[in-house]
Coordinates of C-alpha atoms in Angstrom, one line a residue:
X1 CA -38.8 8.6 -22.5
X2 CA -36.6 11.3 -23.8
X3 CA -32.9 11.8 -22.6
X4 CA -33.7 15.6 -22.1
X5 CA -36.5 14.8 -19.8
X6 CA -34.1 13.0 -17.5
X7 CA -31.3 15.3 -17.5
X8 CA -30.9 17.8 -14.8
X9 CA -28.2 20.5 -14.4
X10 CA -29.8 22.0 -11.2
X11 CA -28.8 20.6 -7.7
X12 CA -32.0 19.1 -6.4
X13 CA -32.6 17.6 -3.1
X14 CA -34.2 14.2 -3.1
X15 CA -34.8 10.9 -1.4
X16 CA -33.5 7.6 -2.4
X17 CA -33.8 4.2 -1.2
X18 CA -30.2 3.2 -1.6
X19 CA -27.2 5.6 -2.0
X20 CA -24.0 4.3 -3.4
X21 CA -21.2 7.0 -2.8
X22 CA -18.4 6.1 -5.2
X23 CA -18.6 4.3 -8.5
X24 CA -15.3 2.4 -8.9
X25 CA -14.9 -1.3 -8.4
X26 CA -16.8 -1.8 -5.1
X27 CA -19.7 0.7 -6.0
X28 CA -20.3 -0.6 -9.4
X29 CA -20.3 -4.2 -8.1
X30 CA -22.9 -3.1 -5.7
X31 CA -24.9 -1.1 -8.3
X32 CA -24.9 -4.1 -10.8
X33 CA -25.8 -6.5 -8.0
X34 CA -28.7 -4.6 -7.0
X35 CA -29.9 -4.3 -10.5
X36 CA -29.9 -8.2 -10.6
X37 CA -31.4 -8.7 -7.1
X38 CA -34.3 -6.3 -7.7
X39 CA -35.1 -7.7 -11.2
X40 CA -35.2 -11.3 -9.8
X41 CA -37.4 -10.2 -6.9
X42 CA -39.8 -8.4 -9.3
X43 CA -40.2 -11.5 -11.4
X44 CA -41.0 -13.6 -8.2
X45 CA -44.8 -13.9 -7.7
X46 CA -44.0 -14.2 -4.0
X47 CA -43.0 -10.3 -4.0
X48 CA -45.7 -9.1 -6.4
X49 CA -48.1 -7.6 -3.6
X50 CA -45.1 -6.1 -2.0
X51 CA -44.0 -4.1 -5.0
X52 CA -47.7 -3.2 -5.6
X53 CA -47.9 -1.8 -2.2
X54 CA -45.1 0.8 -2.9
X55 CA -46.0 4.4 -3.2
X56 CA -42.7 5.0 -5.1
X57 CA -40.3 2.7 -6.8
X58 CA -37.3 1.5 -5.0
X59 CA -34.4 4.0 -6.2
X60 CA -30.7 3.5 -6.3
X61 CA -28.6 6.6 -6.6
X62 CA -24.8 6.5 -7.6
X63 CA -22.7 9.7 -6.7
X64 CA -19.3 9.7 -8.6
X65 CA -17.3 12.4 -9.9
X66 CA -15.9 10.4 -12.9
X67 CA -18.4 9.8 -15.7
X68 CA -17.0 6.2 -16.2
X69 CA -15.1 3.2 -14.7
X70 CA -11.2 4.1 -14.3
X71 CA -9.2 1.0 -14.1
X72 CA -6.7 2.1 -11.5
X73 CA -4.6 -0.9 -11.9
X74 CA -3.4 0.3 -15.3
X75 CA -2.7 3.9 -14.0
X76 CA 1.2 3.4 -13.8
X77 CA 1.4 2.6 -17.5
X78 CA -1.3 5.0 -18.4
X79 CA 0.7 8.0 -17.3
X80 CA 3.5 7.1 -19.9
X81 CA 1.4 5.7 -22.6
X82 CA -1.5 7.9 -23.6
X83 CA -2.4 5.6 -26.2
X84 CA -2.8 2.8 -23.7
X85 CA -4.7 5.1 -21.3
X86 CA -7.6 5.2 -23.6
X87 CA -8.5 1.8 -22.8
X88 CA -8.5 2.3 -19.0
X89 CA -11.4 4.7 -19.0
X90 CA -14.7 3.2 -19.9
X91 CA -17.4 5.7 -20.0
X92 CA -20.6 4.8 -18.3
X93 CA -22.5 4.7 -21.7
X94 CA -20.0 2.1 -22.9
X95 CA -20.6 -0.3 -20.1
X96 CA -23.0 -3.1 -20.8
X97 CA -26.4 -3.0 -19.1
X98 CA -25.7 0.2 -17.1
X99 CA -28.4 2.6 -18.1
X100 CA -29.5 5.4 -16.0
X101 CA -33.1 6.7 -15.7
X102 CA -32.0 10.0 -14.5
X103 CA -28.7 12.0 -14.7
X104 CA -27.7 15.1 -12.9
X105 CA -24.7 16.8 -14.0
X106 CA -23.3 20.2 -15.0
X107 CA -21.6 18.6 -18.0
X108 CA -23.7 18.7 -21.0
X109 CA -21.5 16.1 -22.6
X110 CA -22.6 13.5 -19.8
X111 CA -25.8 12.5 -21.5
X112 CA -26.6 8.8 -20.9
X113 CA -28.4 6.4 -23.2
X114 CA -31.2 6.0 -21.1
X115 CA -33.9 3.3 -20.7
X116 CA -37.2 3.6 -20.0
X117 CA -38.0 3.2 -16.3
X118 CA -37.6 -0.3 -15.0
X119 CA -40.6 -1.9 -13.7
X120 CA -39.3 -2.6 -10.1
X121 CA -36.8 0.2 -9.6
X122 CA -35.1 3.4 -10.8
X123 CA -31.4 4.1 -11.1
X124 CA -30.0 7.8 -10.9
X125 CA -26.5 8.8 -11.5
X126 CA -25.3 12.1 -9.8
X127 CA -22.0 13.5 -11.6
X128 CA -20.5 15.0 -8.5
X129 CA -19.2 14.6 -5.0
X130 CA -20.6 14.0 -1.7
X131 CA -19.3 16.6 0.6
X132 CA -21.1 15.3 4.1
X133 CA -22.3 12.0 5.0
X134 CA -24.0 10.7 8.2
X135 CA -26.2 7.7 8.8
X136 CA -29.5 9.1 7.2
X137 CA -28.4 12.0 4.8
X138 CA -25.7 13.2 2.3
X139 CA -24.8 16.6 0.9
X140 CA -23.4 16.8 -2.5
X141 CA -22.2 19.1 -5.0
X142 CA -21.7 18.8 -8.8
X143 CA -18.6 18.9 -10.9
X144 CA -17.9 22.2 -12.7
X145 CA -20.4 24.1 -10.3
X146 CA -18.8 27.7 -10.3
X147 CA -21.5 28.6 -7.4
X148 CA -20.6 25.3 -5.4
X149 CA -24.2 24.8 -4.9
X150 CA -25.1 21.8 -2.7
X151 CA -28.0 19.5 -2.5
X152 CA -29.3 17.0 0.1
X153 CA -30.0 13.1 -0.3
X154 CA -31.9 11.5 2.3
X155 CA -31.6 7.6 2.1
X156 CA -32.7 4.5 3.8
X157 CA -29.3 2.6 3.1
X158 CA -25.9 3.9 2.2
X159 CA -23.1 2.0 0.5
X160 CA -19.6 4.0 1.1
X161 CA -17.2 3.0 -1.7
X162 CA -15.1 6.1 -1.9
X163 CA -11.9 4.3 -1.9
X164 CA -8.3 6.1 -1.4
X165 CA -6.6 8.8 -3.2
X166 CA -2.9 9.1 -4.1
X167 CA -1.0 12.2 -5.6
X168 CA -1.5 13.1 -9.0
X169 CA -1.1 11.8 -11.6
X170 CA -1.5 8.3 -10.0
X171 CA -5.1 9.5 -9.0
X172 CA -6.2 11.8 -11.7
X173 CA -9.3 13.9 -11.4
X174 CA -10.8 12.3 -14.5
X175 CA -14.2 13.8 -14.5
X176 CA -14.9 12.9 -18.0
X177 CA -12.9 10.8 -20.7
X178 CA -11.5 13.8 -22.4
X179 CA -10.3 15.3 -19.1
X180 CA -8.7 12.2 -18.2
X181 CA -6.9 12.0 -21.6
X182 CA -5.8 15.6 -21.3
X183 CA -4.3 14.7 -17.7
X184 CA -2.6 11.6 -18.9
X185 CA -1.0 13.7 -21.8
X186 CA 0.3 16.2 -19.4
X187 CA 1.7 13.5 -17.2
X188 CA 3.5 11.9 -20.1
X189 CA 4.7 15.1 -21.5
X190 CA 6.2 16.1 -18.2
X191 CA 7.9 12.7 -17.9
X192 CA 9.3 13.0 -21.4
X193 CA 11.0 16.4 -20.9
X194 CA 13.0 15.3 -17.8
X195 CA 16.1 13.0 -17.8
X196 CA 16.4 12.0 -14.3
X197 CA 13.4 10.9 -12.7
X198 CA 12.9 9.7 -9.1
X199 CA 10.0 7.7 -7.7
X200 CA 9.7 8.0 -3.9
X201 CA 7.9 5.0 -2.3
X202 CA 8.2 1.3 -3.4
X203 CA 5.0 0.2 -2.7
X204 CA 3.2 -1.5 -5.3
X205 CA 2.3 1.7 -7.4
X206 CA 5.8 3.1 -7.1
X207 CA 7.4 -0.2 -8.2
X208 CA 5.1 -0.1 -11.2
X209 CA 5.5 3.5 -12.1
X210 CA 9.4 3.2 -11.9
X211 CA 9.3 0.0 -14.3
X212 CA 6.8 1.5 -16.6
X213 CA 8.9 4.8 -17.1
X214 CA 12.0 3.0 -17.6
X215 CA 10.4 0.5 -20.2
X216 CA 8.9 3.3 -22.2
X217 CA 12.0 5.7 -21.9
X218 CA 14.9 3.3 -21.5
X219 CA 17.6 6.2 -21.9
X220 CA 16.3 8.1 -18.9
X221 CA 17.9 7.6 -15.3
X222 CA 15.1 6.3 -13.1
X223 CA 15.6 6.1 -9.3
X224 CA 13.2 4.2 -7.0
X225 CA 13.7 5.4 -3.3
X226 CA 12.3 3.8 -0.3
X227 CA 12.9 4.3 3.5
X228 CA 13.1 0.7 4.6
X229 CA 15.4 -2.2 3.5
X230 CA 12.7 -4.4 1.7
X231 CA 9.6 -3.7 -0.4
X232 CA 6.8 -4.0 -1.0
X233 CA 5.3 -3.5 2.6
X234 CA 2.5 -6.1 2.2
X235 CA 2.9 -9.2 4.5
X236 CA 4.3 -11.6 1.9
X237 CA 7.4 -13.5 1.5
X238 CA 11.2 -12.5 1.2
X239 CA 11.2 -14.4 -2.1
X240 CA 8.5 -12.3 -3.5
X241 CA 10.3 -9.1 -2.4
X242 CA 13.8 -10.4 -3.8
X243 CA 11.9 -11.3 -7.1
X244 CA 10.7 -7.8 -7.5
X245 CA 14.0 -6.3 -6.5
X246 CA 16.0 -8.5 -9.1
X247 CA 13.3 -7.5 -11.9
X248 CA 13.8 -3.9 -11.3
X249 CA 17.6 -4.4 -11.5
X250 CA 17.6 -6.1 -14.6
X251 CA 15.7 -3.3 -16.1
X252 CA 18.7 -1.0 -14.7
X253 CA 16.4 1.1 -12.4
X254 CA 18.4 2.5 -9.5
X255 CA 17.2 1.2 -6.2
X256 CA 18.0 3.3 -3.1
X257 CA 16.7 1.8 0.2
X258 CA 16.9 3.0 3.7
X259 CA 16.7 6.5 2.6
X260 CA 14.2 9.2 3.8
X261 CA 13.7 12.5 1.9
X262 CA 14.0 15.6 4.0
X263 CA 13.6 18.3 1.2
X264 CA 12.7 18.7 -2.3
X265 CA 14.7 21.4 -4.3
X266 CA 13.4 23.7 -6.9
X267 CA 15.7 22.0 -9.4
X268 CA 14.3 18.6 -8.5
X269 CA 17.3 17.4 -6.4
X270 CA 16.3 15.4 -3.2
X271 CA 17.9 16.0 0.1
X272 CA 18.1 13.0 2.5
X273 CA 17.7 13.0 6.2
X274 CA 21.3 12.4 6.4
X275 CA 21.9 15.6 4.3
X276 CA 23.0 13.7 1.1
X277 CA 22.0 14.9 -2.3
X278 CA 20.2 12.7 -4.8
X279 CA 20.3 14.3 -8.1
X280 CA 17.0 14.4 -9.8
X281 CA 14.8 16.6 -11.9
X282 CA 11.3 15.1 -11.8
X283 CA 10.1 13.5 -8.6
X284 CA 6.8 11.3 -8.4
X285 CA 5.7 10.8 -4.7
X286 CA 4.2 7.3 -4.0
X287 CA 4.7 7.5 -0.4
X288 CA 1.4 7.4 1.0
X289 CA -2.4 7.3 0.4
X290 CA -5.5 8.8 1.8
X291 CA -8.6 7.0 2.5
X292 CA -11.6 9.3 1.6
X293 CA -13.4 9.6 5.1
X294 CA -13.1 13.2 5.6
X295 CA -16.8 13.6 4.2
X296 CA -18.1 11.5 7.4
X297 CA -19.8 13.4 10.2
X298 CA -17.5 14.3 13.2
X299 CA -19.5 11.6 15.2
X300 CA -19.0 8.8 12.8
X301 CA -15.4 9.8 12.5
X302 CA -14.8 9.8 16.2
X303 CA -16.6 6.5 16.8
X304 CA -15.7 4.5 13.9
X305 CA -12.5 5.7 12.0
X306 CA -9.0 4.4 13.1
X307 CA -5.8 6.2 13.5
X308 CA -4.9 4.7 10.2
X309 CA -8.3 6.2 8.6
X310 CA -9.9 2.9 8.0
X311 CA -13.5 2.3 9.3
X312 CA -14.5 -0.4 11.7
X313 CA -17.1 -2.9 10.1
X314 CA -18.6 -6.1 11.2
X315 CA -18.8 -9.5 9.4
X316 CA -21.7 -8.0 7.2
X317 CA -19.6 -4.8 6.2
X318 CA -21.9 -2.9 8.4
X319 CA -20.2 0.0 10.2
X320 CA -19.9 -1.2 13.6
X321 CA -17.3 -1.2 16.5
X322 CA -18.2 -3.2 19.6
X323 CA -21.9 -2.7 20.5
X324 CA -22.2 0.3 18.5
X325 CA -23.9 -0.3 15.1
X326 CA -25.2 1.6 12.2
X327 CA -27.4 -1.2 10.5
X328 CA -28.1 0.8 7.2
X329 CA -24.6 2.0 6.7
X330 CA -22.3 -0.3 4.8
X331 CA -18.6 0.3 4.1
X332 CA -16.5 -1.3 1.3
X333 CA -13.1 -1.7 -0.4
X334 CA -10.1 0.1 0.8
X335 CA -12.0 2.0 3.7
X336 CA -12.6 -1.4 5.7
X337 CA -10.5 -2.2 8.9
X338 CA -10.0 -5.8 7.9
X339 CA -6.7 -7.7 7.7
X340 CA -6.7 -8.1 3.8
X341 CA -4.4 -7.0 1.2
X342 CA -6.6 -4.4 -0.4
X343 CA -7.4 -5.2 -4.3
X344 CA -9.8 -4.6 -6.9
X345 CA -10.9 -8.3 -6.4
X346 CA -11.7 -7.7 -2.8
X347 CA -13.5 -4.4 -3.6
X348 CA -15.9 -6.2 -6.2
X349 CA -16.5 -9.0 -3.9
X350 CA -17.6 -6.5 -1.1
X351 CA -19.8 -4.7 -3.4
X352 CA -21.7 -7.8 -4.5
X353 CA -21.9 -9.0 -0.7
X354 CA -23.3 -5.5 0.5
X355 CA -25.9 -5.5 -2.3
X356 CA -26.9 -9.1 -1.3
X357 CA -27.3 -8.3 2.2
X358 CA -29.2 -4.9 1.7
X359 CA -31.7 -6.4 -0.8
X360 CA -32.4 -9.4 1.9
X361 CA -32.9 -6.6 4.7
X362 CA -35.3 -4.8 2.5
X363 CA -37.4 -7.8 1.6
X364 CA -36.9 -10.5 4.3
X365 CA -35.5 -8.2 7.2
X366 CA -32.4 -10.2 7.7
X367 CA -28.8 -10.5 6.7
X368 CA -27.6 -13.5 4.9
X369 CA -24.0 -13.3 3.9
X370 CA -21.1 -12.7 6.3
X371 CA -17.5 -12.0 5.1
X372 CA -15.6 -15.2 4.5
X373 CA -13.1 -16.7 7.0
X374 CA -9.9 -14.8 6.5
X375 CA -7.9 -17.6 8.1
X376 CA -8.9 -20.0 5.2
X377 CA -8.3 -17.3 2.5
X378 CA -4.9 -17.3 0.6
X379 CA -2.9 -14.2 0.4
X380 CA -1.3 -13.1 -3.0
X381 CA -0.4 -10.1 -4.9
X382 CA 0.7 -9.2 -8.7
X383 CA 3.1 -6.6 -9.4
X384 CA 4.4 -5.3 -12.9
X385 CA 8.2 -4.7 -12.2
X386 CA 11.0 -4.3 -14.6
X387 CA 10.8 -4.8 -18.3
X388 CA 7.0 -5.7 -18.0
X389 CA 7.8 -8.7 -15.9
X390 CA 5.0 -10.0 -13.9
X391 CA 6.1 -11.1 -10.4
X392 CA 3.2 -12.8 -8.3
X393 CA 2.8 -14.6 -5.1
X394 CA -0.2 -16.6 -4.3
X395 CA -0.4 -19.0 -1.1
X396 CA 3.3 -18.7 -0.8
X397 CA 4.1 -19.7 -4.5
X398 CA 6.4 -17.0 -6.1
X399 CA 6.1 -16.9 -9.8
X400 CA 7.8 -14.9 -12.7
X401 CA 5.3 -14.4 -15.7
X402 CA 2.7 -16.7 -14.5
X403 CA 0.9 -17.6 -18.0
X404 CA -2.6 -16.6 -16.4
X405 CA -1.3 -13.3 -15.5
X406 CA 0.6 -12.6 -18.6
X407 CA -2.8 -12.9 -20.4
X408 CA -4.8 -11.0 -17.8
X409 CA -2.3 -8.1 -17.7
X410 CA -2.3 -7.6 -21.5
X411 CA -5.0 -4.9 -21.0
X412 CA -4.2 -4.7 -17.1
X413 CA -7.2 -6.7 -16.1
X414 CA -9.9 -4.3 -17.5
X415 CA -11.4 -7.2 -19.3
X416 CA -11.4 -9.3 -16.3
X417 CA -12.9 -6.5 -14.2
X418 CA -15.6 -6.1 -16.7
X419 CA -16.5 -9.7 -16.9
X420 CA -16.4 -10.0 -13.0
X421 CA -18.6 -6.7 -12.8
X422 CA -21.0 -8.1 -15.5
X423 CA -20.6 -4.7 -17.2

């Protein structure tokens, strides 16, 4: 089967068995798990007649604007080190065992090395963005489409894994590898030409950006500004917070707490709510994130989306609230309204779990894997602070430069992520 026979630059409407919206940690974990489950079922003689009865193959469609896996864990360093950034964007054709039977894209460079159609299912990639989603259809558009032409995708099951966005450059567009590298070079050059840089917001991302800027540009003045006395905001110990603060101080980062910014001047200076001026030239805002739920229908948003923009789910990650349930609609990763510290690890776990349950629903008409009991799960977090020091907490134990994390964070966990995904 030739590549060109499977490449489309138009915007077709079509039907798919399973739609996966978002191809980061959770979405790719789901896709990979579907591949494994469907291949195993196809080899099982118990399901031979089931497959033979199908008029069309089971189809999985991934819609993702980036043509690869972006390791967001490495973004704070990527924006100051373009050479390192190259390792944090793995193009889909470079991932192991992820070949698409069909690609829909406006970008002529996004030509996947395609396999012949699998015996049991087919895998399609749409290089674009879903613009509307309800419980049975999605509207989408392709990247780089001057006419903003839209197509419709009808589906039996949907996995929503769109994650959350932050301000640029922490959340780059990254439609292709080249586009991503252009963005990282632009971010680096912008930082390089300013001498006083302020990072507003001392969550995990803000802490790591401040640390990486100071580490790569030690002669620059770096301010880390936070509205509260302590940071980061996650429900972890004061010992963990103190260890991070001490690490930043050792790196000579200016820590400014209990301070809110009212205005950013054209020259970069920041005016606080108490009318004080913080001298600055370049400001990186890390004060908030936005869960990508705006694509949902108004009915779904009204019934299932919280004030914090999370989505209500049940123990099987189906969209549910009280007695209201959409059994074919699964929500993963940063979007779920669950009492967890959102992480890449949890996202990949949820992707595998959702695929396991959907496969069971298709073949055996039942759900088989609930979410684990969170009361028995240890809380933990790892942050790269000042001087590339690694501060971690797991089950209440705070460690500086834990030997396992030192190894994992040499590549900012991209190796571990790929191993976990099986890609």
